[in-house]
PDB file of C-alpha atoms in Angstrom:
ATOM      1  CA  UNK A1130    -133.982  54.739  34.393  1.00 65.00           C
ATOM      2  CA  UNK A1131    -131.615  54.880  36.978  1.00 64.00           C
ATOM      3  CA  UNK A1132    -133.749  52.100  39.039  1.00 69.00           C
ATOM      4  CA  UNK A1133    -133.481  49.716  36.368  1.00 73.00           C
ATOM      5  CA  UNK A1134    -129.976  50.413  35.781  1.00 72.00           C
ATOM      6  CA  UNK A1135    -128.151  51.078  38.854  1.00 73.00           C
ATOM      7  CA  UNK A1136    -124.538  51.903  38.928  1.00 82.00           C
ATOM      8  CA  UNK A1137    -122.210  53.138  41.531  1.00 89.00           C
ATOM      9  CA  UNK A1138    -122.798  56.710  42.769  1.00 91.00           C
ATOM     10  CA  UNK A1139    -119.762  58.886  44.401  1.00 94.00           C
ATOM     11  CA  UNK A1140    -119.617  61.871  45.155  1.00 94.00           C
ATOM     12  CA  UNK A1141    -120.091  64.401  48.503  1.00 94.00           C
ATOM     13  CA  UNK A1142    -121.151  68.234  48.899  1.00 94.00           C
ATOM     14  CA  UNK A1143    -123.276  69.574  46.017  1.00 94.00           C
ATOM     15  CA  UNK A1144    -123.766  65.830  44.806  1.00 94.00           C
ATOM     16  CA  UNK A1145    -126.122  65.256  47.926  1.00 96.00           C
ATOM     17  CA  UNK A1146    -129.215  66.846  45.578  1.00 96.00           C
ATOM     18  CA  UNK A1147    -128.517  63.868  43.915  1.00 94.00           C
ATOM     19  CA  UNK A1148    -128.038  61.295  46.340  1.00 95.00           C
ATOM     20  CA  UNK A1149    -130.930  62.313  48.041  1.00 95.00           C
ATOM     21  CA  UNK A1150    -132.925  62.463  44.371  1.00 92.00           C
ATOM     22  CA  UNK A1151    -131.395  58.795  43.572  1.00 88.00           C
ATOM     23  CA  UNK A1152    -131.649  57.147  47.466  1.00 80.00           C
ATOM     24  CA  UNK A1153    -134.184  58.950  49.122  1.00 68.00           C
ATOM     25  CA  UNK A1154    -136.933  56.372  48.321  1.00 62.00           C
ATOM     26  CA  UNK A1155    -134.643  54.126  49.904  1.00 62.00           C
ATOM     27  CA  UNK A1156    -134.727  51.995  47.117  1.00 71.00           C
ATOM     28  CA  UNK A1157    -131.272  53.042  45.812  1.00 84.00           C
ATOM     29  CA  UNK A1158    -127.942  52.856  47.931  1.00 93.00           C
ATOM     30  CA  UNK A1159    -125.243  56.141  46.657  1.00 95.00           C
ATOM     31  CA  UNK A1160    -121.911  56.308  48.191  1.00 97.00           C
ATOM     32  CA  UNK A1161    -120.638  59.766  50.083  1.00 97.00           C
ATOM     33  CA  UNK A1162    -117.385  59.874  50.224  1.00 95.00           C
ATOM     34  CA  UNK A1163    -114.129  61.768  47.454  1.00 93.00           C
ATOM     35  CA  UNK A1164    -114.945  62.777  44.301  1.00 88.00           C
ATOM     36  CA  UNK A1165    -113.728  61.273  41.468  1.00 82.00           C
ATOM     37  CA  UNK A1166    -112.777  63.836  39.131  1.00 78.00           C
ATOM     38  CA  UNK A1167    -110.599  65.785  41.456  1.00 76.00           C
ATOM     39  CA  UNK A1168    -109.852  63.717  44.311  1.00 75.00           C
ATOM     40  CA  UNK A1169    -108.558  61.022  42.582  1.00 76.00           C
ATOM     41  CA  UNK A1170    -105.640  62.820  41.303  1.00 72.00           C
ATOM     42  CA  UNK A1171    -104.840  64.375  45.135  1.00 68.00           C
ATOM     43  CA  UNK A1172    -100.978  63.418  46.656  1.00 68.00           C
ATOM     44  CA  UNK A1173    -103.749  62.622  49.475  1.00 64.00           C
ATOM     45  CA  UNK A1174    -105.842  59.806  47.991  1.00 70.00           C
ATOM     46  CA  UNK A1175    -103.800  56.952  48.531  1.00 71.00           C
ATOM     47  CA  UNK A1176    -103.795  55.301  52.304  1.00 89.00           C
ATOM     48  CA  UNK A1177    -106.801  56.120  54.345  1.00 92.00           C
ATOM     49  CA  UNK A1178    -109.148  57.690  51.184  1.00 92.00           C
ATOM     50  CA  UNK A1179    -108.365  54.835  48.801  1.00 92.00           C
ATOM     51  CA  UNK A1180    -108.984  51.880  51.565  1.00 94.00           C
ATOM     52  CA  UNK A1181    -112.082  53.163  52.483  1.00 94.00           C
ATOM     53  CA  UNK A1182    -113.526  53.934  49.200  1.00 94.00           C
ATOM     54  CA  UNK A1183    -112.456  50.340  47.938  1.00 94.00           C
ATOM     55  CA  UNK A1184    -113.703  48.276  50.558  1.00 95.00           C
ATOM     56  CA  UNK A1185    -117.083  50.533  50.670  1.00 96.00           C
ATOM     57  CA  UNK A1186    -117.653  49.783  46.250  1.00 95.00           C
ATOM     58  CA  UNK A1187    -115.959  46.509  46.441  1.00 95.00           C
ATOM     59  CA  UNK A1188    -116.691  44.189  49.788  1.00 96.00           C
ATOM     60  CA  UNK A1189    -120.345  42.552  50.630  1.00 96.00           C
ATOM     61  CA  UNK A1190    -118.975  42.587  53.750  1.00 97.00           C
ATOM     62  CA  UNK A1191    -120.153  45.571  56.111  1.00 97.00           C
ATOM     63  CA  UNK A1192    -117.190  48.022  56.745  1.00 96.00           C
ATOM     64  CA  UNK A1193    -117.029  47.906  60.151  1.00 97.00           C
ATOM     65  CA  UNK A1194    -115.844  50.689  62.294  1.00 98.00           C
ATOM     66  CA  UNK A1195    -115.128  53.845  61.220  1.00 98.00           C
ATOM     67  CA  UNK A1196    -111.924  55.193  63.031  1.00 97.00           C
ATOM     68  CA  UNK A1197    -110.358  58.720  62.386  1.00 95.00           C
ATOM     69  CA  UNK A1198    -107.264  58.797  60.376  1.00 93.00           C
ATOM     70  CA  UNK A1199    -103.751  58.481  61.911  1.00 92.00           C
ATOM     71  CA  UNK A1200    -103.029  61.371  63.943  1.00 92.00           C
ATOM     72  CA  UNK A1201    -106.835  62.986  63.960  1.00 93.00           C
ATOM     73  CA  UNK A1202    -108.726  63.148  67.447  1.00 94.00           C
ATOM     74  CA  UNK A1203    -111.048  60.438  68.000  1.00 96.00           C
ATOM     75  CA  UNK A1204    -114.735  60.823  67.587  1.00 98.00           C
ATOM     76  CA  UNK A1205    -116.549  62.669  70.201  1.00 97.00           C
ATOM     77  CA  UNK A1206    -119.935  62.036  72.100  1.00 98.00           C
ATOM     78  CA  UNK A1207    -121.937  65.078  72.120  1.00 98.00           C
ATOM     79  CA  UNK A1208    -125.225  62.613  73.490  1.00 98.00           C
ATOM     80  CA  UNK A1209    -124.939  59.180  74.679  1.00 98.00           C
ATOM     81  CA  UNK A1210    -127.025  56.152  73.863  1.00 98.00           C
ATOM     82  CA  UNK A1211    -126.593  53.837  70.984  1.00 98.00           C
ATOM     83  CA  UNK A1212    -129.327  53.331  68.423  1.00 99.00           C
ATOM     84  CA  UNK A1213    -128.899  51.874  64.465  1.00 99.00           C
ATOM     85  CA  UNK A1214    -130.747  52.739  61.074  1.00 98.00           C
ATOM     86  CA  UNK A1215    -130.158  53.607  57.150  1.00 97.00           C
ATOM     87  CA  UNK A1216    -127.732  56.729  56.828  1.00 97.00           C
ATOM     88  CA  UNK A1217    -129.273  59.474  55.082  1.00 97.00           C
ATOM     89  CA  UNK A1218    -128.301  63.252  54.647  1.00 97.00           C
ATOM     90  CA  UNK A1219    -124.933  64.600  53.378  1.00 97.00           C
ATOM     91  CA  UNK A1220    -123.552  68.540  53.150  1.00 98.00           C
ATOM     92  CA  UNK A1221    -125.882  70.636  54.940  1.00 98.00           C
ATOM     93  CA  UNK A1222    -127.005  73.522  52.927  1.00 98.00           C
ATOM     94  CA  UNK A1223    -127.868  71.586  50.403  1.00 98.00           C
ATOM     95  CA  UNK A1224    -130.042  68.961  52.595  1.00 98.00           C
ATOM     96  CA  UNK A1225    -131.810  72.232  53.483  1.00 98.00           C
ATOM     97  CA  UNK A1226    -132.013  73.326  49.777  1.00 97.00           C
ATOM     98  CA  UNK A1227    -134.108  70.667  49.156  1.00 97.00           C
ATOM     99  CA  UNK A1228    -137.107  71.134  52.055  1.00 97.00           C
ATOM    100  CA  UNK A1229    -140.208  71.115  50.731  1.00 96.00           C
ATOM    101  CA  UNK A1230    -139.484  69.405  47.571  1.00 96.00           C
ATOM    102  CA  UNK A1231    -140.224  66.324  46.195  1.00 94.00           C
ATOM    103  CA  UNK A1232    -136.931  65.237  47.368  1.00 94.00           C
ATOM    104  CA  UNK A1233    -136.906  66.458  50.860  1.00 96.00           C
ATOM    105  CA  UNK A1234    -135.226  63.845  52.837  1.00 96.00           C
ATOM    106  CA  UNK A1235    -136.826  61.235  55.088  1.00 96.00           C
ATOM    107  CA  UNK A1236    -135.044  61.363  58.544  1.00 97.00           C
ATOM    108  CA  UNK A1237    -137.734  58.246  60.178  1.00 97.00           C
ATOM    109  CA  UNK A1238    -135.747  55.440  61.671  1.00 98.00           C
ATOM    110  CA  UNK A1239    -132.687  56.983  60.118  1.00 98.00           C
ATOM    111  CA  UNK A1240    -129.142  57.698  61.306  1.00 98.00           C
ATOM    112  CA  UNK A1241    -128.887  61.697  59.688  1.00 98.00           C
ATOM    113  CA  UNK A1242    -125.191  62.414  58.707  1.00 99.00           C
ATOM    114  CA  UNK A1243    -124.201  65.826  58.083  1.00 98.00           C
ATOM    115  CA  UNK A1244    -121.361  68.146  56.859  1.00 98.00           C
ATOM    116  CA  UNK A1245    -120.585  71.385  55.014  1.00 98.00           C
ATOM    117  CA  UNK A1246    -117.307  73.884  54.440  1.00 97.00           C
ATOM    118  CA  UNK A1247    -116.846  77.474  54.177  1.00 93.00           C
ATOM    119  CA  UNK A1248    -120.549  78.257  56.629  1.00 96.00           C
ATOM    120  CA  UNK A1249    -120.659  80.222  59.805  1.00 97.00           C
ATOM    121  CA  UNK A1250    -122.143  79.183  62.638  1.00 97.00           C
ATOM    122  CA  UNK A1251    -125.343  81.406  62.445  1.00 97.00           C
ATOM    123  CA  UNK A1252    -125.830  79.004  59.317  1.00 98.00           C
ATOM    124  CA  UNK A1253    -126.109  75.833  60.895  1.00 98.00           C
ATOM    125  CA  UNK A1254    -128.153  77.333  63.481  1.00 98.00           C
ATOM    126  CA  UNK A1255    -130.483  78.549  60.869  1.00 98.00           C
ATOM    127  CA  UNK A1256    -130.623  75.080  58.726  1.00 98.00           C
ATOM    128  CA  UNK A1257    -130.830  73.056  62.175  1.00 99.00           C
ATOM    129  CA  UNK A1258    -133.186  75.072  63.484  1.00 98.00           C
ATOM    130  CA  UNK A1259    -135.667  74.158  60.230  1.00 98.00           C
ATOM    131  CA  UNK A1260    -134.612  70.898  60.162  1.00 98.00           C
ATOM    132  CA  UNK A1261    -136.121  70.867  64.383  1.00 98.00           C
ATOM    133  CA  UNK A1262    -138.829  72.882  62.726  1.00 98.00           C
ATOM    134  CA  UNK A1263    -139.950  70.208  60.261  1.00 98.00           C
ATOM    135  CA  UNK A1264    -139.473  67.242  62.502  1.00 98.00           C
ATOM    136  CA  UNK A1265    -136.276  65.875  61.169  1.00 98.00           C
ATOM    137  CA  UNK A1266    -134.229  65.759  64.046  1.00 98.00           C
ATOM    138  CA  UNK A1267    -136.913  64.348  65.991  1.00 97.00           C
ATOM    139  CA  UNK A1268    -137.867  61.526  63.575  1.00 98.00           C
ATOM    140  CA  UNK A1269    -133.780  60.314  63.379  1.00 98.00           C
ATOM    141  CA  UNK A1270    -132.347  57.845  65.497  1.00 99.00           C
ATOM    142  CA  UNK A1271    -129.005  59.112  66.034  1.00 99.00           C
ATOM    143  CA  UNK A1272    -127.017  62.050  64.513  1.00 99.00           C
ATOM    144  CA  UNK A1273    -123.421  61.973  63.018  1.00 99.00           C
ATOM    145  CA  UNK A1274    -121.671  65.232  62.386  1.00 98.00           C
ATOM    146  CA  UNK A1275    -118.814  65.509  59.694  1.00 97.00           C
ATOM    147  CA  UNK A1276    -115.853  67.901  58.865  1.00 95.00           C
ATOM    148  CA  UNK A1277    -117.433  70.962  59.221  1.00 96.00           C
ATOM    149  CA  UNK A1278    -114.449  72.624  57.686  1.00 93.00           C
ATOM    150  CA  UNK A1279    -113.790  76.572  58.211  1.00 93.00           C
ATOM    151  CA  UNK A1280    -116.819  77.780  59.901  1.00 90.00           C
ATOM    152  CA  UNK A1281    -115.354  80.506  61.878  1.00 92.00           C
ATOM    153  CA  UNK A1282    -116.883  83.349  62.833  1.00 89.00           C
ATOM    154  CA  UNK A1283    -116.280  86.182  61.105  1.00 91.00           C
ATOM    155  CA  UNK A1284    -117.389  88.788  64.082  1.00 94.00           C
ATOM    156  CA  UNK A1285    -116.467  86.310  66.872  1.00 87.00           C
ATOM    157  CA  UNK A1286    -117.540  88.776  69.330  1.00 90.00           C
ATOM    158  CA  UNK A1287    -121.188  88.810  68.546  1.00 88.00           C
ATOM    159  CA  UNK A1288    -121.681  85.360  67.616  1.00 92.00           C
ATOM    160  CA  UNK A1289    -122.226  81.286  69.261  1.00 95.00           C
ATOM    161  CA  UNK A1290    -119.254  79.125  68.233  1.00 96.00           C
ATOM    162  CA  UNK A1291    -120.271  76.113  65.990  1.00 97.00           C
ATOM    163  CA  UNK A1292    -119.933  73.923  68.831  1.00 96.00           C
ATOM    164  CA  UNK A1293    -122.222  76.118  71.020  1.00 97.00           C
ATOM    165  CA  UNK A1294    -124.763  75.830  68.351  1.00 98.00           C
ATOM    166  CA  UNK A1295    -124.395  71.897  68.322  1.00 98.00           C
ATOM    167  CA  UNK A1296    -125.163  71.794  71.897  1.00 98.00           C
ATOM    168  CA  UNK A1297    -128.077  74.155  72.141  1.00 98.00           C
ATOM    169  CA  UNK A1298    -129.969  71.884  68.763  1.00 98.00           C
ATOM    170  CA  UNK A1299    -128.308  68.394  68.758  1.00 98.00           C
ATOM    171  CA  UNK A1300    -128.109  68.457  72.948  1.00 97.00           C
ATOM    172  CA  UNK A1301    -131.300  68.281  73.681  1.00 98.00           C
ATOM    173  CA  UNK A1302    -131.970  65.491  71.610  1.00 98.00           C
ATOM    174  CA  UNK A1303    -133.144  61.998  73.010  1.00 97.00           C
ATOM    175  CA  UNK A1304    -130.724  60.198  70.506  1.00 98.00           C
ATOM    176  CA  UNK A1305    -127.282  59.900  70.450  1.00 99.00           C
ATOM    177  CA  UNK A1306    -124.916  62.342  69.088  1.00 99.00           C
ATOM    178  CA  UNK A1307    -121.316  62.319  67.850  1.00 99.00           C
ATOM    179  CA  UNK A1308    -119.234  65.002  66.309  1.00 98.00           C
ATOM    180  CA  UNK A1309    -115.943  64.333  64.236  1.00 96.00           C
ATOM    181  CA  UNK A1310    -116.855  61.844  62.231  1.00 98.00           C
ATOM    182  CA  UNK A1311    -114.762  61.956  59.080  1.00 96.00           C
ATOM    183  CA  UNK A1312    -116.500  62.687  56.114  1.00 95.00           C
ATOM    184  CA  UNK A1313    -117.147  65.698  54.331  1.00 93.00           C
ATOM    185  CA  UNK A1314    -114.720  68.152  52.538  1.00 93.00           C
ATOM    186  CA  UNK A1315    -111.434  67.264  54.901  1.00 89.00           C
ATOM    187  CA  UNK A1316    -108.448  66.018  52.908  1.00 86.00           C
ATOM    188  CA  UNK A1317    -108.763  62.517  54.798  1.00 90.00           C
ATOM    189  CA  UNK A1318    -112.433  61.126  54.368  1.00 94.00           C
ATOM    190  CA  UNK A1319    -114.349  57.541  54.793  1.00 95.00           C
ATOM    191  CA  UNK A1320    -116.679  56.753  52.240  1.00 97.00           C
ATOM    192  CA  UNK A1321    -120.695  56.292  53.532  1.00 98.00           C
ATOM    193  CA  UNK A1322    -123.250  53.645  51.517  1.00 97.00           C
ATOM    194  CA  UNK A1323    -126.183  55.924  51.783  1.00 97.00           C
ATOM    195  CA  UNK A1324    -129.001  53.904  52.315  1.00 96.00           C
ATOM    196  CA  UNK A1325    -126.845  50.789  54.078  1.00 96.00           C
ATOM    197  CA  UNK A1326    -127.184  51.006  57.900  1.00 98.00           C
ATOM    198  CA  UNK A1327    -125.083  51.855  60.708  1.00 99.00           C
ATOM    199  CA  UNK A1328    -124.435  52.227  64.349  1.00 99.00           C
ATOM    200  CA  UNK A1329    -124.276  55.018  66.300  1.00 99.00           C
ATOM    201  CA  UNK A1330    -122.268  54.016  69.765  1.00 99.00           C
ATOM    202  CA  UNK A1331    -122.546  57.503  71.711  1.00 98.00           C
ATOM    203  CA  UNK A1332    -122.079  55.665  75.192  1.00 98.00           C
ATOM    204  CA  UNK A1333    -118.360  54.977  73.894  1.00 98.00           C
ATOM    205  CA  UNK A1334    -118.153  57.365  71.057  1.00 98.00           C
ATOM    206  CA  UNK A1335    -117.742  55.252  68.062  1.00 98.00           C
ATOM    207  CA  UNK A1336    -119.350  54.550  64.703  1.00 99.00           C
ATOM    208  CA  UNK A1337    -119.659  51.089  62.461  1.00 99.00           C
ATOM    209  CA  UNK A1338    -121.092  50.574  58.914  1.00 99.00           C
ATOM    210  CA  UNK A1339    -122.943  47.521  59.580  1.00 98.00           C
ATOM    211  CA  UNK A1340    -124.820  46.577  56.153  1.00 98.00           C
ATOM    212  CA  UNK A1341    -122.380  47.248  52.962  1.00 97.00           C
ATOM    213  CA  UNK A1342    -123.703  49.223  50.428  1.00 94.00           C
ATOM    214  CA  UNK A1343    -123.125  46.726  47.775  1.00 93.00           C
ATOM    215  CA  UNK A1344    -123.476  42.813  47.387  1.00 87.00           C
TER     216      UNK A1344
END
């Protein structure tokens, strides 16, 4: 049904069973980026939200590069190399959620984007680690990490920070990495065509939509 009738999907964090239910035949291109119902009404949604959520439903023409908003640190290379692909993934927990289900996603020749909020780090060490486990991070092309918003740890003492567990999964990798990429559950987000493709530049630590998600 939804195949023969597609329509613009939005949406980001629990949404990503669906975007990865709708798109992960790769037949479908979803949108990741603010939700509608709540972020719409935000004193935050004009400017940088808006502009990048209109040109990503409304322009044939790819979006480009994705800089960080006004005043946010710019993107940083955590591997070098530059590779392109579809984007697939979205918040985390959920992408692990769905291994070994119907809808598990397909990481081959992609670029895998990932965020989450409110996870310590011994989480994404645990849902990287099965991701490793299953081949996903192998099968990707590049990696692009999100606003991983709040994931302190609790007992500091006894545990990696998040970055520490980025460089002993994502480091090793013989793709290119970059961290701070804005998407995810931040206040100030760019909005993804799932499915589209995109660039990963680690050697200079920058990102570009290169296929628009709509035509």
């Amino acid at each position: 049904m939804v195949r023969a009738n597609p329509k613009v999907f939005l949406g980001y964090s629990d949404v990503t069973v669906l975007h990865l239910m709708f798109g992960g035949t790769g037949e479908l291109c979803t949108f990741y980026g603010p939700m509608p119902h709540t972020e719409f009404r935000k004193s935050t949604f004009p400017g940088y939200v808006r502009d990048h959520l209109l040109r990503a439903l409304t322009s044939p023409e790819p979006g480009g590069e994705i800089l960080p908003p006004p005043g946010d640190p710019p993107l940083r290379a955590l591997r070098p190399g530059r590779a392109e692909g579809p984007l697939v993934g979205g918040c985390l927990s959920l992408i692990s959620a769905l291994m070994g289900t119907p809808w598990e996603m397909d990481t081959k020749g992609k670029v895998l984007i990932f965020e989450d909020v409110d996870e310590e780090p011994y989480k994404y060490d645990r849902w990287l680690c099965q991701l490793r486990s299953a081949g996903k991070l192998d099968a990707c092309v590049a990696v692009v990490v999100g606003q991983c918003t709040n994931a302190e740890p609790r007992h500091p003492e006894r545990s990696l920070t998040l970055e520490e567990v980025f460089q002993d999964l994502l480091g090793p990798l013989k793709v290119p990495v970059l961290l701070g990429v804005p998407f995810g559950h931040g206040a100030r987000k760019a909005t993804y065509p799932l499915g589209a493709r995109a660039l990963v530049d680690g050697d200079e630590g920058r990102f570009y939509l290169t296929e628009s998600g709509v035509s």
